[in-house]
JSON list of C-alpha atoms in Angstrom, two decimals:
[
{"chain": "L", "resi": 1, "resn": "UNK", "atom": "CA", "xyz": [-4.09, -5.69, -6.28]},
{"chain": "L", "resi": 2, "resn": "UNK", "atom": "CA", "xyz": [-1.93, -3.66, -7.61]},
{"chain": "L", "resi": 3, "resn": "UNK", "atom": "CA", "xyz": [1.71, -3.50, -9.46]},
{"chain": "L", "resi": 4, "resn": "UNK", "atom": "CA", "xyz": [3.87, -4.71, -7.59]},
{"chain": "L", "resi": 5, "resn": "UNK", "atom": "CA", "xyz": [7.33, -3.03, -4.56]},
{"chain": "L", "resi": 6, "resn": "UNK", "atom": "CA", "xyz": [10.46, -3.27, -2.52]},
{"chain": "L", "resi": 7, "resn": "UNK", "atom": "CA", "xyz": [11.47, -5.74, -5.34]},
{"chain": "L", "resi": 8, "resn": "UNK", "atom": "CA", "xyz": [13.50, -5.99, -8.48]},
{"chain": "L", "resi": 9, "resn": "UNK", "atom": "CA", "xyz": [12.20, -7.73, -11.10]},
{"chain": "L", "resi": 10, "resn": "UNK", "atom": "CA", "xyz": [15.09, -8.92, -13.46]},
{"chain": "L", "resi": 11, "resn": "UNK", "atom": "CA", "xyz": [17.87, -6.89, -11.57]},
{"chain": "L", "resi": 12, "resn": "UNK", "atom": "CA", "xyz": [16.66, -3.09, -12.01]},
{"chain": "L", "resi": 13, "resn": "UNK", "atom": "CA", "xyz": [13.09, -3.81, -11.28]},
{"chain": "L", "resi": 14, "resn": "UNK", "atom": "CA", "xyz": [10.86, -2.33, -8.42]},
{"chain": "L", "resi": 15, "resn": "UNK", "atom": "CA", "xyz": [7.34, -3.77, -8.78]},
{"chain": "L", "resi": 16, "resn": "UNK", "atom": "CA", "xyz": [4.91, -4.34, -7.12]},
{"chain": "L", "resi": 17, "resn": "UNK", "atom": "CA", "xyz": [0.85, -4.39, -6.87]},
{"chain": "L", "resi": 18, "resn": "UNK", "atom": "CA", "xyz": [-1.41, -4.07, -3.98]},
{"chain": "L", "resi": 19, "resn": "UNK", "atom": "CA", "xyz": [-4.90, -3.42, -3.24]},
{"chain": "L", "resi": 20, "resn": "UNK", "atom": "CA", "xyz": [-7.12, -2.62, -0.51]},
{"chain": "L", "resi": 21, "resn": "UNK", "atom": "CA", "xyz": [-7.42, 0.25, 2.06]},
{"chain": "L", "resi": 22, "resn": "UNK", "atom": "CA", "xyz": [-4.02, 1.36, 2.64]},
{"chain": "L", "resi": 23, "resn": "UNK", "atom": "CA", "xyz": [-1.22, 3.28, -0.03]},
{"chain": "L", "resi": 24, "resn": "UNK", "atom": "CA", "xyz": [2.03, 2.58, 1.30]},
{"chain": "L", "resi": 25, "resn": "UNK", "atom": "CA", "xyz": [4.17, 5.07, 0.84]},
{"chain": "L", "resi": 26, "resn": "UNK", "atom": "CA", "xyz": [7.95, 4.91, 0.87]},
{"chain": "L", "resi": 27, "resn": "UNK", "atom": "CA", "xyz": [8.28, 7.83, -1.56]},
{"chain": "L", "resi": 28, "resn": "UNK", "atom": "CA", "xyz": [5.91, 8.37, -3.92]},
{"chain": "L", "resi": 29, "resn": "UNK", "atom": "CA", "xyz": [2.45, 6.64, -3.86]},
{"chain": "L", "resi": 30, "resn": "UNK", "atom": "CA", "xyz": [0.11, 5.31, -6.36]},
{"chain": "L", "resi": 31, "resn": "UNK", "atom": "CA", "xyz": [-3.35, 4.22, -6.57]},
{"chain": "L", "resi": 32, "resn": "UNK", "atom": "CA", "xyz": [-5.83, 2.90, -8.68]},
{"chain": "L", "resi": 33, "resn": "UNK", "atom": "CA", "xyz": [-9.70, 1.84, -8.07]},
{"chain": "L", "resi": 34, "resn": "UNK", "atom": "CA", "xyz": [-10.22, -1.32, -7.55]},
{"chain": "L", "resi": 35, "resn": "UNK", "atom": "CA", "xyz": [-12.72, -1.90, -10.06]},
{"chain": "L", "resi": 36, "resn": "UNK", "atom": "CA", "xyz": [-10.19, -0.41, -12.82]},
{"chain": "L", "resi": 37, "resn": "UNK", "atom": "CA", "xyz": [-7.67, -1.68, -15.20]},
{"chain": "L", "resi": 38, "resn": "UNK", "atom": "CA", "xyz": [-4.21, -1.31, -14.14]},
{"chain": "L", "resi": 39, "resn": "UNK", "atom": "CA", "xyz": [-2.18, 1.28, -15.93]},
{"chain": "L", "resi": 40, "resn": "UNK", "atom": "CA", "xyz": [1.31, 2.02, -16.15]},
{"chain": "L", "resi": 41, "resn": "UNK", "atom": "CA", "xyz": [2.30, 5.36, -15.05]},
{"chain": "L", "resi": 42, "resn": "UNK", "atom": "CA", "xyz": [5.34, 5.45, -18.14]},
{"chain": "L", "resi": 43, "resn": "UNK", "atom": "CA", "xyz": [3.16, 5.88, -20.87]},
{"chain": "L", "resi": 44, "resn": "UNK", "atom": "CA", "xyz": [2.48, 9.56, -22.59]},
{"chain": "L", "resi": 45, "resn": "UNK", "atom": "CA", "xyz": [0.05, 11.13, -20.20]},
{"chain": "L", "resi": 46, "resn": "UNK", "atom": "CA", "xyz": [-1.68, 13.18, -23.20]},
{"chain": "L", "resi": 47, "resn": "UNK", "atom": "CA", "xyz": [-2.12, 10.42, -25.56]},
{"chain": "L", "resi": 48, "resn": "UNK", "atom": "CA", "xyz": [-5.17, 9.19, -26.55]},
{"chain": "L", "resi": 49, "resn": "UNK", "atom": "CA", "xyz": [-6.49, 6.08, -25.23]},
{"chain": "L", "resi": 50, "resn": "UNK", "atom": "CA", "xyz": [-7.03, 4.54, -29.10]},
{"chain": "L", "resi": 51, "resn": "UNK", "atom": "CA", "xyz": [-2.99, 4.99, -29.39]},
{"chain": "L", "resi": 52, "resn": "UNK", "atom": "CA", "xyz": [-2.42, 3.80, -26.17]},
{"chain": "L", "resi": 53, "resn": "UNK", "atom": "CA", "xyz": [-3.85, 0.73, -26.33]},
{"chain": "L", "resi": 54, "resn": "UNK", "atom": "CA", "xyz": [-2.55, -0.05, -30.17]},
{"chain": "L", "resi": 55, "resn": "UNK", "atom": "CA", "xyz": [1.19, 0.91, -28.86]},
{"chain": "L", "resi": 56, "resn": "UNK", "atom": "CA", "xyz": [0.84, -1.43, -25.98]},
{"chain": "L", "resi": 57, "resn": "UNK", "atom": "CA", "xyz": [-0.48, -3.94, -28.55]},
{"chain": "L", "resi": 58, "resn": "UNK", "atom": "CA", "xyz": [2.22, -3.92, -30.58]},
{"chain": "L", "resi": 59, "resn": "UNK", "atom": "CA", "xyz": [4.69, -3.95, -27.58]},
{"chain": "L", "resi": 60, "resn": "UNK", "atom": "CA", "xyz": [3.01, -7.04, -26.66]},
{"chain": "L", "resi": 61, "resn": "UNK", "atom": "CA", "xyz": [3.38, -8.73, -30.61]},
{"chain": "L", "resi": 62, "resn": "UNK", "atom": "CA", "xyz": [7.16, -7.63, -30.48]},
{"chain": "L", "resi": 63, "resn": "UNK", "atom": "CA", "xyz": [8.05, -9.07, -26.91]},
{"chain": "L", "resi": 64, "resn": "UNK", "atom": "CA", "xyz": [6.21, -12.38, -27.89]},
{"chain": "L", "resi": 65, "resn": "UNK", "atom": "CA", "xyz": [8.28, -12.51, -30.70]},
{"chain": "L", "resi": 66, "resn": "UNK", "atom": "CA", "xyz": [10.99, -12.14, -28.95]},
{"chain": "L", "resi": 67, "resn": "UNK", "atom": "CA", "xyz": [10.96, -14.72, -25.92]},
{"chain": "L", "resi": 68, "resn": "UNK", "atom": "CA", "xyz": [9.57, -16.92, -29.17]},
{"chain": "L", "resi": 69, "resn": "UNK", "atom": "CA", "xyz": [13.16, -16.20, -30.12]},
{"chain": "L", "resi": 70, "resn": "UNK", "atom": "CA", "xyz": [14.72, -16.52, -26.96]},
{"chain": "L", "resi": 71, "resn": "UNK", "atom": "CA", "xyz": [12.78, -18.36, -24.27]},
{"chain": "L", "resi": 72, "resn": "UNK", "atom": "CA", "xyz": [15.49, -17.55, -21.92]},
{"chain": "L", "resi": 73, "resn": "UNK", "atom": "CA", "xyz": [15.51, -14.06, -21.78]},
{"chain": "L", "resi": 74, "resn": "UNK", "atom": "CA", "xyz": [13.71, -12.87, -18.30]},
{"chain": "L", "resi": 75, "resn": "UNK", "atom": "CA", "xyz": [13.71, -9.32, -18.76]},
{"chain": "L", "resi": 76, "resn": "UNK", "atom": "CA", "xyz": [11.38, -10.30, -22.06]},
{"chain": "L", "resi": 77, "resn": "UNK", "atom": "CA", "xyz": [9.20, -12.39, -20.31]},
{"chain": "L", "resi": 78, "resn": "UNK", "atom": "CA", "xyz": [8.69, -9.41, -17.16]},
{"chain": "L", "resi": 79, "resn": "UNK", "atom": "CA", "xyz": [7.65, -6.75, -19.67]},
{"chain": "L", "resi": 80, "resn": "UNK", "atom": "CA", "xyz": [5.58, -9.22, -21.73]},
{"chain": "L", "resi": 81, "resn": "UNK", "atom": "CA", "xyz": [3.79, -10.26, -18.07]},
{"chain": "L", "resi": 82, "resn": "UNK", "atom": "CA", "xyz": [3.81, -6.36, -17.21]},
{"chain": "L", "resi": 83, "resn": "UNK", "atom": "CA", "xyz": [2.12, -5.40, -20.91]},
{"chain": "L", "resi": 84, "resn": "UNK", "atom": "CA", "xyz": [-0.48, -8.12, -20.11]},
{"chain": "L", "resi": 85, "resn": "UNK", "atom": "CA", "xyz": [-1.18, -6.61, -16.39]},
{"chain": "L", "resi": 86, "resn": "UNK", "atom": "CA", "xyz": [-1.86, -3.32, -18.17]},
{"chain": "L", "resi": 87, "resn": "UNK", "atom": "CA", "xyz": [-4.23, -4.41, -20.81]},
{"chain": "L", "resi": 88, "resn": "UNK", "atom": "CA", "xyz": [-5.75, -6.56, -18.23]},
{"chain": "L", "resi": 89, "resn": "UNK", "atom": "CA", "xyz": [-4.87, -9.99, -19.63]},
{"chain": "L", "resi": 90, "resn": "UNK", "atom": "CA", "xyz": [-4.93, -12.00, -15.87]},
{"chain": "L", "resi": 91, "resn": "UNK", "atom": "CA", "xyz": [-4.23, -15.28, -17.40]},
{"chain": "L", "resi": 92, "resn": "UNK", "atom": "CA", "xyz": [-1.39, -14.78, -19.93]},
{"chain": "L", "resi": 93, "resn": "UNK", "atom": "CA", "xyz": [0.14, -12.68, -17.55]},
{"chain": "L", "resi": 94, "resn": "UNK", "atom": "CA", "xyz": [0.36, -14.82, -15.18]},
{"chain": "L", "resi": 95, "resn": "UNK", "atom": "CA", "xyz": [1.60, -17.17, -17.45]},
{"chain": "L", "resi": 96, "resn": "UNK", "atom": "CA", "xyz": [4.75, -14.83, -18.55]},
{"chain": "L", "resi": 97, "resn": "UNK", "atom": "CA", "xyz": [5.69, -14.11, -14.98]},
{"chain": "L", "resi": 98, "resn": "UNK", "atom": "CA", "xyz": [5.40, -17.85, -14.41]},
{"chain": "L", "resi": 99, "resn": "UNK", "atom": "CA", "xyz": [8.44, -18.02, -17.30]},
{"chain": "L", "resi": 100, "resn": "UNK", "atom": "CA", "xyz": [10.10, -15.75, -15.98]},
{"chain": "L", "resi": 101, "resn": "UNK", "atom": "CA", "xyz": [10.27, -17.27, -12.69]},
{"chain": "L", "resi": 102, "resn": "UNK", "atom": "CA", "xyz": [10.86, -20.34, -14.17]},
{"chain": "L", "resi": 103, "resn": "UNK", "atom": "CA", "xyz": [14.17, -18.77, -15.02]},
{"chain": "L", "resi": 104, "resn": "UNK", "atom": "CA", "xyz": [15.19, -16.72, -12.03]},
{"chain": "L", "resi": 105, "resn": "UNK", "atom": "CA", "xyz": [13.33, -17.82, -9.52]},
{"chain": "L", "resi": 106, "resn": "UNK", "atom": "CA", "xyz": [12.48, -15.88, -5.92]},
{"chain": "L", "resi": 107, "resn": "UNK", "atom": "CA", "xyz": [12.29, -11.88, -7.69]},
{"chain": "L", "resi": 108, "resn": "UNK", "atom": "CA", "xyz": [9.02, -10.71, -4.64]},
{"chain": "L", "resi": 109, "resn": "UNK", "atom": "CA", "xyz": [8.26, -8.07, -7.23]},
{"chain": "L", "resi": 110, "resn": "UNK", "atom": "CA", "xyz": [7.36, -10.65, -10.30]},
{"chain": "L", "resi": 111, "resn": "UNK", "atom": "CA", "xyz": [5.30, -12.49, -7.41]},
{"chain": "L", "resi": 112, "resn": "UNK", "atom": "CA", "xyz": [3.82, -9.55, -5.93]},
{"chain": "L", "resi": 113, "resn": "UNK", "atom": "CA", "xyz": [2.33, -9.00, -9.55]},
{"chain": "L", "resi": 114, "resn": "UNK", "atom": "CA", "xyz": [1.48, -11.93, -10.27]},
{"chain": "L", "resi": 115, "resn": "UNK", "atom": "CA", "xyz": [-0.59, -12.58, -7.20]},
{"chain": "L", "resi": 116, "resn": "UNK", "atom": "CA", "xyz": [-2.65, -9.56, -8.03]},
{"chain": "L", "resi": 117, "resn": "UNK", "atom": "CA", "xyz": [-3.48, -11.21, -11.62]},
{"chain": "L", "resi": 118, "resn": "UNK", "atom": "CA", "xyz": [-4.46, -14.04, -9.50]},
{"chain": "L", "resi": 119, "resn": "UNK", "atom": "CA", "xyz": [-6.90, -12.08, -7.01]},
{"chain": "L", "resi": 120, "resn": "UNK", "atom": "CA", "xyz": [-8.43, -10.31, -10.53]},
{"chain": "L", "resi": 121, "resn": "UNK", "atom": "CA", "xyz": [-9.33, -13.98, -11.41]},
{"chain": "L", "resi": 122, "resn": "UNK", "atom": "CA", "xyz": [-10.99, -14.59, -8.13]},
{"chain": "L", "resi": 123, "resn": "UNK", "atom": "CA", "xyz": [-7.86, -17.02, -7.25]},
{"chain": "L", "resi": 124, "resn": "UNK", "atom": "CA", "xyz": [-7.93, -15.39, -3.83]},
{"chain": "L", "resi": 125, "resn": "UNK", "atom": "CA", "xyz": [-5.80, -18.64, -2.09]},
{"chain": "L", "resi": 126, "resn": "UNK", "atom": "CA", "xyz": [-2.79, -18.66, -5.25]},
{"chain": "L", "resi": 127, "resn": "UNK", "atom": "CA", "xyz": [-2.64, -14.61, -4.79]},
{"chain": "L", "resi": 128, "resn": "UNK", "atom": "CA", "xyz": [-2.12, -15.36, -0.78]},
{"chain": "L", "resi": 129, "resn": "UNK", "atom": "CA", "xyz": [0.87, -18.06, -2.16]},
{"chain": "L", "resi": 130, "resn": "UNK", "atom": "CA", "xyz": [2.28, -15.42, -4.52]},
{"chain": "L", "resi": 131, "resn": "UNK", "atom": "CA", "xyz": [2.56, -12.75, -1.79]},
{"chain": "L", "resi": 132, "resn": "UNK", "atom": "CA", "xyz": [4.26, -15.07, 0.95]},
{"chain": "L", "resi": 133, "resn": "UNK", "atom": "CA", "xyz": [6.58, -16.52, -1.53]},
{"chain": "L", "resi": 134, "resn": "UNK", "atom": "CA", "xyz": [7.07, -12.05, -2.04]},
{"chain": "L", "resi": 135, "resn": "UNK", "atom": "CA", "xyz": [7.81, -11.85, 1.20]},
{"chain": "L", "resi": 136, "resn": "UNK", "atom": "CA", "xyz": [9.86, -15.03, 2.16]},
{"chain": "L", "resi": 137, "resn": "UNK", "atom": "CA", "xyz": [12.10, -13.90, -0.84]},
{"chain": "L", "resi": 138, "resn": "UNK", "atom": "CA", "xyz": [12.04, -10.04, 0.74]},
{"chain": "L", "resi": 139, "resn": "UNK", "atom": "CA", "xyz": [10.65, -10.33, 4.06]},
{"chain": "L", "resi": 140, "resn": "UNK", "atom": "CA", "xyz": [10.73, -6.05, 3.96]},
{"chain": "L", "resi": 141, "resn": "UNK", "atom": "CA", "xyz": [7.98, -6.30, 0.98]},
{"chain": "L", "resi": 142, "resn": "UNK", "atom": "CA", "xyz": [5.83, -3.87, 1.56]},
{"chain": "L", "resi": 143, "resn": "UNK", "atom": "CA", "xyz": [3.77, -3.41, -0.75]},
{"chain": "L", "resi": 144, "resn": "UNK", "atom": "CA", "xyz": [2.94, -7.90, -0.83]},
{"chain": "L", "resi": 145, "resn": "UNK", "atom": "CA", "xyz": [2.34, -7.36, 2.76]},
{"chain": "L", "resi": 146, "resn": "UNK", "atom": "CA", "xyz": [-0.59, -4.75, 2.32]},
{"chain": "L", "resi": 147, "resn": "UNK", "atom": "CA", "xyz": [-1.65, -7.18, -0.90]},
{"chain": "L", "resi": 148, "resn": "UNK", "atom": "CA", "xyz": [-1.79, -9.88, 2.18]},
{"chain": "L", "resi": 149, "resn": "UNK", "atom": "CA", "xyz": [-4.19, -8.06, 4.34]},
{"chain": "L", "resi": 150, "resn": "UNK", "atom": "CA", "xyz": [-6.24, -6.66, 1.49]},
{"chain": "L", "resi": 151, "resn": "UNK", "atom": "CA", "xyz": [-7.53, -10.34, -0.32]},
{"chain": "L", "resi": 152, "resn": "UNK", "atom": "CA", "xyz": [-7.66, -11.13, 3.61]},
{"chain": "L", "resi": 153, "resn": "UNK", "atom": "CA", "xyz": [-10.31, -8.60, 4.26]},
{"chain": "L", "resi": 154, "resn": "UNK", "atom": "CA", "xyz": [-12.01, -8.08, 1.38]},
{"chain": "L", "resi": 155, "resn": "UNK", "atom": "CA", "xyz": [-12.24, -11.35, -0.52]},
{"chain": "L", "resi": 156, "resn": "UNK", "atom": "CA", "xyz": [-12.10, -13.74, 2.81]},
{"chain": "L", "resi": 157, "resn": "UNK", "atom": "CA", "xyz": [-13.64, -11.50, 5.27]},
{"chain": "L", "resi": 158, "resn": "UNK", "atom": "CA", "xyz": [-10.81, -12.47, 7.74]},
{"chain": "L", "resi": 159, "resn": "UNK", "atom": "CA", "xyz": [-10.47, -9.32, 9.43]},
{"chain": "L", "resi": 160, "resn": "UNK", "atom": "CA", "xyz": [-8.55, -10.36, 12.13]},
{"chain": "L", "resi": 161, "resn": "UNK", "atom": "CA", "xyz": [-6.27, -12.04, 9.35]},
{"chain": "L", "resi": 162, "resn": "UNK", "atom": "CA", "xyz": [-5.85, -9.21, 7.63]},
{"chain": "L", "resi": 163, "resn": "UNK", "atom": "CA", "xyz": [-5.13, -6.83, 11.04]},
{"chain": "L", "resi": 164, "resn": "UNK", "atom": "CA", "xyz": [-2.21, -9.08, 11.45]},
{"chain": "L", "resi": 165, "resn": "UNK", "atom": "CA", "xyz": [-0.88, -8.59, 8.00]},
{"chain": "L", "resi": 166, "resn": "UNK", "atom": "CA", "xyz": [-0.80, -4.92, 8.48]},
{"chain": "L", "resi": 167, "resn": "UNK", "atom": "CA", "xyz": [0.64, -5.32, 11.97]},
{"chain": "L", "resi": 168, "resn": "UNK", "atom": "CA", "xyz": [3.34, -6.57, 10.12]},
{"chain": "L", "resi": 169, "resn": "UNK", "atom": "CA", "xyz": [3.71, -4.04, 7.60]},
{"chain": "L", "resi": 170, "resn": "UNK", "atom": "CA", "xyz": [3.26, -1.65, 10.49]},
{"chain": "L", "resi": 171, "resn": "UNK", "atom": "CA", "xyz": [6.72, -3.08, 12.16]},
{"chain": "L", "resi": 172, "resn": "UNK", "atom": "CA", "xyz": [8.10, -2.65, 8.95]},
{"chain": "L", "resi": 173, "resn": "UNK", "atom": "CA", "xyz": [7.29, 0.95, 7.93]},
{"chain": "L", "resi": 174, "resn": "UNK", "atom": "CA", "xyz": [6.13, 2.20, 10.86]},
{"chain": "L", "resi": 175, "resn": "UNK", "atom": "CA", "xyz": [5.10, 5.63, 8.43]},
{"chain": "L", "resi": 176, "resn": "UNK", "atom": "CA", "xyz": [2.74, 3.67, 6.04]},
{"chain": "L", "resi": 177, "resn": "UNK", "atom": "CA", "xyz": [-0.51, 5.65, 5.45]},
{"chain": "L", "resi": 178, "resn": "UNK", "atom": "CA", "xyz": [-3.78, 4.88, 4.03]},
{"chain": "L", "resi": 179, "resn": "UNK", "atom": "CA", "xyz": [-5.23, 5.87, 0.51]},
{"chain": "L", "resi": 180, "resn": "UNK", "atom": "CA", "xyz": [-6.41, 9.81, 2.69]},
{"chain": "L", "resi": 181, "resn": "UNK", "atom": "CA", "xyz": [-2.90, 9.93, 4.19]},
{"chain": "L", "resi": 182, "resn": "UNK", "atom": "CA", "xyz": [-4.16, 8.48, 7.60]},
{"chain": "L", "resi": 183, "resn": "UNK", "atom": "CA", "xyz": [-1.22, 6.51, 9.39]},
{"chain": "L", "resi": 184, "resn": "UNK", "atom": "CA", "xyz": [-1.91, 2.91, 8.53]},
{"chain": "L", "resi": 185, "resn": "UNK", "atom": "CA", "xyz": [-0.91, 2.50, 12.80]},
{"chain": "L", "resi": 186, "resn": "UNK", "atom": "CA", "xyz": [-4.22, 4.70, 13.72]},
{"chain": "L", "resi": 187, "resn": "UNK", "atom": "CA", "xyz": [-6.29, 2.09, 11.10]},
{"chain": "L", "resi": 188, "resn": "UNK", "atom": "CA", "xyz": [-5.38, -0.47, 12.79]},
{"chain": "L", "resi": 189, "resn": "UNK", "atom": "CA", "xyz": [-6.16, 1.19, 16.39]},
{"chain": "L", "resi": 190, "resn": "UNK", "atom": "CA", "xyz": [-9.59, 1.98, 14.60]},
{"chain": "L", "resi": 191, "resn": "UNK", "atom": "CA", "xyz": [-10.04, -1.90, 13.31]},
{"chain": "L", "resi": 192, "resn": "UNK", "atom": "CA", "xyz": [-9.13, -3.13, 16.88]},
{"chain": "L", "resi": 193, "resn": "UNK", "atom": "CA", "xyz": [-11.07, -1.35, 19.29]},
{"chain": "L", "resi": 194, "resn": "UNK", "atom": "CA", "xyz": [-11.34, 2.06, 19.36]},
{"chain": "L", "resi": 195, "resn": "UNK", "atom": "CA", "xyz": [-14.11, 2.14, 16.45]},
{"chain": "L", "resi": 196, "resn": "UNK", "atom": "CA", "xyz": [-14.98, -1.26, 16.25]},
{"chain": "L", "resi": 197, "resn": "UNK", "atom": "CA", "xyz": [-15.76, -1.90, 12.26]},
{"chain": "L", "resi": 198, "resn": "UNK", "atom": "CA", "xyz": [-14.21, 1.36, 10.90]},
{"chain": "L", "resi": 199, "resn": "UNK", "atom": "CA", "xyz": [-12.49, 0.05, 7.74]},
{"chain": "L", "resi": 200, "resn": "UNK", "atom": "CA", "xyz": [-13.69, 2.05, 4.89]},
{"chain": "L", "resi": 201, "resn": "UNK", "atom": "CA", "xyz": [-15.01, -0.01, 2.19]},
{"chain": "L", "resi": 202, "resn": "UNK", "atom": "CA", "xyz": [-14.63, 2.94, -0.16]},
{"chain": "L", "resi": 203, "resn": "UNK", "atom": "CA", "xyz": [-10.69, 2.96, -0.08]},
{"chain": "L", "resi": 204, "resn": "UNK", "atom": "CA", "xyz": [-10.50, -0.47, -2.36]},
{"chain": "L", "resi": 205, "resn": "UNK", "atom": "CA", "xyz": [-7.74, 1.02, -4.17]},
{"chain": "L", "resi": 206, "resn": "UNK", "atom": "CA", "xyz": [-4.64, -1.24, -5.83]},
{"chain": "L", "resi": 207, "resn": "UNK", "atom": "CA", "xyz": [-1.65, 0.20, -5.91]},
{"chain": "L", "resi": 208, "resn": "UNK", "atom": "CA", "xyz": [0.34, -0.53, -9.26]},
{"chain": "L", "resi": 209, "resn": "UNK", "atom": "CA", "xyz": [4.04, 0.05, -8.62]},
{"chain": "L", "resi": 210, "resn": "UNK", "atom": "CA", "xyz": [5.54, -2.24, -11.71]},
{"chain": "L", "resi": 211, "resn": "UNK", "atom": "CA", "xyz": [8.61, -0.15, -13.48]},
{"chain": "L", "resi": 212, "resn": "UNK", "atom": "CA", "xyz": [9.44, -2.03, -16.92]},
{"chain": "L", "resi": 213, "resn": "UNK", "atom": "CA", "xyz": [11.80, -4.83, -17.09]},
{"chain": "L", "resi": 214, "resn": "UNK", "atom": "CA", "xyz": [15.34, -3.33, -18.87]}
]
């Protein structure tokens, strides 16, 4: 699924991750195949992938050292769980963004991100967890809404499940659009009746949307 939305992880943060058939877009949108890594959109778009990954690797020794320092500091923990996402680490991100919510718990972005690492592990049930908790914390969560109908669909094969999630996210942002720009509302008309079975399986795209702790 993807980075995580609507949120705020550690005060300034807007995360989020999704993945599935629909982009929601409340400004900007972003998507990433399904069968990718995950990679943050803040890093030097001409770089070489070699530097790229050794920078991120030495983000990831400094932050470590840090909440080693300080085990309290959340905005440490969030970047160390969002350096982890990116260099597809599942587990030990997980594990930072469980630390971090150890410490202030409830932030829908953190859980939105987390439950994405969870679906990458095949942990289809704790992802569903992570996104409710997203969305009893912010019940105008976007982007752990679309998460909700995505694992739904494609990792349960609960369609009607996951017609109701995006019902929901429908009532909420009435202008969400799929990854082609198609209304997420006409979708659903498709999925329900009008072309019984249209849900294109191609358009298993997550939609990273974690911004950096401060």
């Amino acid at each position: 699924m993807a980075k995580s939305s609507a949120k705020q992880q550690a005060g300034k943060k807007n995360n989020a991750l999704v993945y599935g058939i629909v982009i929601l877009m409340a400004g900007a949108l972003i998507g990433i195949a399904f069968s990718t890594a995950f990679h943050s959109t803040k890093g030097q778009s001409g770089a070489p992938a070699q530097s790229q990954s050794n920078d991120m690797l030495a983000q990831i020794k400094v932050y470590s050292d840090r909440v080693a320092l300080n085990p309290q500091d959340v905005n440490a923990w969030i970047t160390l769980g969002n350096l982890y996402f990116d260099t597809n680490q599942p587990a030990k991100s997980i594990e930072a963004y469980s630390r971090s919510l150890e410490l202030s718990p409830g932030n829908p972005n953190v859980l939105t991100d987390m439950g994405v690492m969870h679906r990458s592990l095949g942990e289809f049930q704790k992802a569903l967890d992570a996104f409710a908790k997203a969305i009893a914390a912010d019940p105008r969560h976007e982007t752990a809404r679309m998460n909700t109908g995505i694992v739904l669909l494609y990792d349960l094969g609960d369609r009607e499940g996951a017609i109701a999630a995006w019902q929901d996210l429908v009532r909420t942002n009435p202008q969400a659009v799929n990854a082609n720009g198609t209304p997420l509302a006409e979708v659903l008309r498709e999925m329900t009746g009008k072309t019984p079975g249209a849900v294109d399986s191609g358009q298993k795209l997550l939609v990273p949307q974690k911004i950096p702790a401060d």
